Short mmCIF file of C-alpha atoms in Angstrom, two decimals:
data_model
loop_
_atom_site.label_atom_id
_atom_site.label_comp_id
_atom_site.label_asym_id
_atom_site.label_seq_id
_atom_site.Cartn_x
_atom_site.Cartn_y
_atom_site.Cartn_z
CA MET P 226 6.28 -8.09 54.83
CA ALA P 227 6.22 -11.89 55.21
CA THR P 228 7.27 -13.24 58.60
CA PHE P 229 8.00 -16.76 57.28
CA PHE P 230 8.53 -18.47 53.93
CA GLY P 231 5.28 -19.18 52.11
CA GLU P 232 3.15 -16.66 53.96
CA VAL P 233 0.44 -15.05 51.79
CA VAL P 234 0.81 -11.28 51.92
CA VAL P 235 -1.98 -9.08 50.58
CA ALA P 236 -0.51 -6.25 48.49
CA PRO P 237 -1.96 -2.77 48.87
CA SER P 238 -4.52 -1.85 46.22
CA ARG P 239 -6.03 1.37 44.86
CA ALA P 240 -9.19 -0.39 43.68
CA GLY P 241 -11.28 1.13 46.39
CA LEU P 242 -9.89 4.58 45.74
CA ASP P 243 -10.60 4.24 42.00
CA GLU P 244 -14.21 3.25 42.71
CA GLU P 245 -14.58 6.25 45.00
CA GLU P 246 -13.18 8.55 42.32
CA GLU P 247 -15.56 7.10 39.70
CA ALA P 248 -18.48 7.53 42.06
CA ARG P 249 -17.85 11.27 42.29
CA GLU P 250 -20.40 13.37 40.43
CA GLU P 251 -19.14 14.84 37.16
CA THR P 252 -19.18 18.61 37.16
CA PRO P 253 -20.30 20.71 34.14
CA GLU P 254 -16.67 21.74 33.64
CA ASP P 255 -15.61 18.08 33.50
CA ARG P 256 -18.31 17.29 30.92
CA GLU P 257 -17.24 20.24 28.76
CA ILE P 258 -13.60 19.17 28.87
CA ARG P 259 -14.55 15.59 27.97
CA ARG P 260 -16.66 16.77 25.01
CA GLU P 261 -13.83 18.93 23.67
CA ILE P 262 -11.38 16.02 23.94
CA GLU P 263 -13.80 13.72 22.09
CA LYS P 264 -14.26 16.34 19.34
CA LYS P 265 -10.51 16.67 18.86
CA ARG P 266 -10.10 12.89 18.69
CA TYR P 267 -12.93 12.64 16.14
CA ARG P 268 -11.47 15.39 13.94
CA ARG P 269 -8.01 13.82 14.13
CA ARG P 270 -9.37 10.40 13.11
CA ARG P 271 -11.24 11.90 10.15
CA LEU P 272 -8.13 13.80 9.07
CA GLU P 273 -6.00 10.66 9.23
CA LEU P 274 -8.55 8.69 7.18
CA ARG P 275 -8.78 11.45 4.58
CA GLU P 276 -4.99 11.68 4.29
CA ARG P 277 -4.76 7.93 3.72
CA GLU P 278 -7.15 8.06 0.78
CA ILE P 279 -5.55 7.28 -2.56
CA GLN P 280 -6.09 9.70 -5.43
CA VAL P 281 -5.53 8.67 -9.06
CA LEU P 282 -4.98 11.49 -11.55
CA TRP P 283 -5.18 11.05 -15.32
CA THR P 284 -4.25 13.51 -18.04
CA CYS P 285 -6.33 11.69 -20.64
CA ALA P 286 -10.02 12.51 -20.72
CA GLU P 287 -11.36 9.19 -22.00
CA GLN P 288 -12.71 6.93 -19.28
CA PRO P 289 -12.51 4.01 -18.99
CA LEU P 290 -9.12 3.70 -20.63
CA VAL P 291 -8.89 1.28 -23.54
CA CYS P 292 -6.00 -0.96 -22.53
CA SER P 293 -4.75 -4.24 -24.01
CA LYS P 294 -1.51 -4.64 -22.01
CA PHE P 295 -0.78 -3.20 -18.59
CA VAL P 296 2.70 -3.68 -17.06
CA VAL P 297 3.11 -2.77 -13.39
CA ALA P 298 6.58 -2.51 -11.82
CA ILE P 299 6.30 -2.55 -8.02
CA GLY P 300 9.29 -1.67 -5.85
CA ARG P 301 12.47 0.30 -6.43
CA ASN P 302 14.32 -2.47 -8.26
CA ALA P 303 11.47 -3.24 -10.64
CA ALA P 304 10.87 0.47 -11.26
CA ALA P 305 14.58 0.97 -11.98
CA PHE P 306 14.43 -1.93 -14.47
CA LEU P 307 11.62 -0.17 -16.34
CA SER P 308 13.57 3.09 -16.36
CA SER P 309 16.74 1.50 -17.69
CA PHE P 310 15.44 -0.93 -20.30
CA ILE P 311 11.98 0.28 -21.37
CA LEU P 312 11.30 3.91 -20.51
CA ASP P 313 14.73 5.19 -21.61
CA SER P 314 13.34 6.48 -24.90
CA VAL P 315 10.94 9.10 -26.27
CA CYS P 316 8.32 6.47 -27.09
CA TRP P 317 6.40 6.99 -23.83
CA GLU P 318 4.34 9.79 -22.34
CA VAL P 319 3.18 10.31 -18.75
CA VAL P 320 -0.60 9.98 -18.55
CA GLY P 321 -1.30 9.59 -14.84
CA ALA P 322 -0.11 9.42 -11.26
CA VAL P 323 -1.18 8.11 -7.86
CA LYS P 324 -1.12 10.40 -4.82
CA LEU P 325 -0.96 8.69 -1.45
CA TRP P 326 0.23 9.16 2.11
CA ASN P 327 1.16 6.60 4.74
CA GLU P 328 3.83 5.89 7.36
CA TRP P 329 6.61 5.43 4.78
CA CYS P 330 5.54 7.56 1.83
CA ARG P 331 4.03 10.99 1.30
CA THR P 332 3.62 12.23 -2.24
CA SER P 333 3.06 15.81 -3.28
CA SER P 334 -0.39 17.34 -2.82
CA THR P 335 -0.22 19.17 -6.14
CA THR P 336 -2.48 18.16 -9.03
CA ASN P 337 0.25 18.29 -11.69
CA VAL P 338 1.20 14.92 -13.13
CA LEU P 339 4.98 15.19 -13.11
CA PRO P 340 7.70 12.68 -12.19
CA THR P 341 8.83 14.95 -9.35
CA ASP P 342 5.33 14.95 -7.82
CA SER P 343 4.76 11.25 -7.37
CA PHE P 344 6.47 7.93 -6.85
CA CYS P 345 3.75 6.10 -8.81
CA LEU P 346 3.42 7.10 -12.46
CA PHE P 347 1.55 5.76 -15.49
CA TYR P 348 3.04 5.83 -18.99
CA ARG P 349 1.41 5.24 -22.36
CA LEU P 350 3.12 3.98 -25.51
CA ILE P 351 2.79 6.74 -28.10
CA SER P 352 2.74 4.34 -31.06
CA ASP P 353 0.10 2.14 -29.36
CA PRO P 354 -1.99 3.99 -26.73
CA THR P 355 -3.51 0.70 -25.52
CA VAL P 356 -0.19 -0.28 -23.89
CA LEU P 357 0.26 1.19 -20.40
CA LEU P 358 3.08 0.97 -17.88
CA CYS P 359 2.96 1.73 -14.15
CA GLN P 360 6.13 2.57 -12.28
CA CYS P 361 5.32 2.22 -8.56
CA SER P 362 8.40 2.75 -6.41
CA CYS P 363 6.52 3.92 -3.30
CA TYR P 364 5.23 1.86 -0.38
CA VAL P 365 1.51 1.06 -0.44
CA ALA P 366 0.24 0.17 3.03
CA GLU P 367 -1.90 -2.92 3.65
CA ASP P 368 -5.05 -0.89 4.24
CA GLN P 369 -4.45 1.00 0.97
CA GLN P 370 -3.82 -1.93 -1.39
CA PHE P 371 -7.46 -2.73 -2.19
CA GLN P 372 -8.17 0.98 -2.66
CA TRP P 373 -5.17 1.25 -5.02
CA LEU P 374 -6.44 -1.67 -7.11
CA GLU P 375 -10.02 -0.46 -7.09
CA LYS P 376 -9.20 3.05 -8.29
CA VAL P 377 -6.50 2.11 -10.82
CA PHE P 378 -8.32 -0.78 -12.46
CA GLY P 379 -11.63 1.03 -12.11
CA SER P 380 -10.34 3.46 -14.74
CA MET P 381 -9.64 0.72 -17.31
CA GLN P 382 -11.69 -1.61 -19.44
CA LYS P 383 -11.23 -5.19 -18.23
CA LYS P 384 -12.07 -7.15 -21.41
CA ASP P 385 -9.05 -8.72 -23.13
CA LEU P 386 -6.70 -6.98 -20.68
CA GLN P 387 -3.35 -8.65 -20.02
CA VAL P 388 -1.69 -7.57 -16.78
CA THR P 389 1.99 -8.23 -16.06
CA ILE P 390 3.43 -7.60 -12.58
CA LEU P 391 7.16 -7.11 -12.00
CA SER P 392 8.45 -7.27 -8.43
CA THR P 393 11.54 -8.36 -6.50
CA CYS P 394 12.36 -9.97 -3.18
CA PRO P 395 15.60 -10.88 -1.35
CA VAL P 396 17.27 -14.17 -2.27
CA ALA P 397 17.30 -15.01 1.44
CA ASP P 398 13.47 -15.21 1.35
CA TYR P 399 13.52 -17.78 -1.46
CA LYS P 400 12.61 -21.24 -0.16
CA THR P 401 14.48 -24.10 -1.79
CA GLN P 402 16.10 -27.39 -0.78
CA GLU P 403 19.47 -26.30 -2.10
CA SER P 404 21.63 -23.66 -0.47
CA THR P 405 20.83 -20.11 -1.53
CA LEU P 406 24.58 -19.43 -1.53
CA THR P 407 24.94 -21.54 -4.68
CA LEU P 408 22.15 -19.74 -6.56
CA VAL P 409 23.16 -17.44 -9.36
CA SER P 410 21.41 -14.18 -8.58
CA PRO P 411 19.50 -12.35 -9.69
CA PHE P 412 17.23 -15.03 -11.15
CA LEU P 413 13.70 -14.87 -12.53
CA LYS P 414 10.59 -16.85 -11.60
CA ALA P 415 7.00 -16.51 -12.75
CA LEU P 416 3.44 -17.00 -11.57
CA LYS P 417 0.48 -17.01 -13.95
CA THR P 418 -3.28 -17.40 -13.86
CA LYS P 419 -5.11 -20.11 -15.79
CA GLU P 420 -6.36 -17.47 -18.25
CA PHE P 421 -2.80 -16.76 -19.41
CA GLN P 422 -2.21 -19.16 -22.31
CA GLU P 423 1.04 -17.76 -23.71
CA GLN P 424 4.50 -19.18 -23.09
CA VAL P 425 6.20 -17.80 -19.96
CA CYS P 426 9.77 -16.57 -20.33
CA CYS P 427 11.12 -18.45 -17.28
CA SER P 428 10.36 -21.32 -14.92
CA LEU P 429 7.41 -21.11 -12.54
CA LEU P 430 7.80 -20.20 -8.87
CA GLU P 431 7.89 -23.35 -6.76
CA GLN P 432 5.89 -24.00 -3.62
CA PRO P 433 5.94 -23.00 -0.78
CA ASN P 434 7.17 -19.61 -2.07
CA ILE P 435 4.53 -16.89 -2.08
CA VAL P 436 4.08 -13.32 -3.29
CA ARG P 437 3.26 -10.62 -0.76
CA ASP P 438 1.81 -7.12 -0.45
CA LEU P 439 0.65 -5.17 -3.53
CA PRO P 440 1.93 -7.70 -6.13
CA ALA P 441 -0.13 -10.40 -4.39
CA ALA P 442 -3.17 -8.15 -4.26
#
């Protein structure tokens, strides 16, 4: 306790006690307990990594898939748009699914490709099998996005392949000089690569707006 204002008081410390405890010789029982703990940690880490692996299942035998147009709807709103305006007919068949597990999503561990088993499904146009749709309403974690792309696009031929991504974001995240309260929502913006030479159906997304997560990947 200080006897006057400004006096330097040395606080009690356990540093010496910790050094004494570390200096104690480790017994065989201690070493065995430490080894068992390390084994459990190692097995748990391997299990977590294996669970986070993405598995792509296809019902069609031909690999790689011959694909001319691939439309990917990412997020619940975009997936609902596909269901309401494109998939609401008998012109499509389910040809694949993605199984994944993360903090926000855990799909079924079964190998059947059914809508009830997965939140990420692939459809093929019956009249033109080279047209594929992907309805991805589940969350894909950051450490799984590259794996998702690698395994999905690794099953397709890349030559003359046109990929269209549909995604949504809140109007509040849209950066513009005018007030977002005056914007008529929902509204549509587009981004395109230099290889895309066709006419876009809406105006381009202005800077400094960006695309995030799986659509950006």
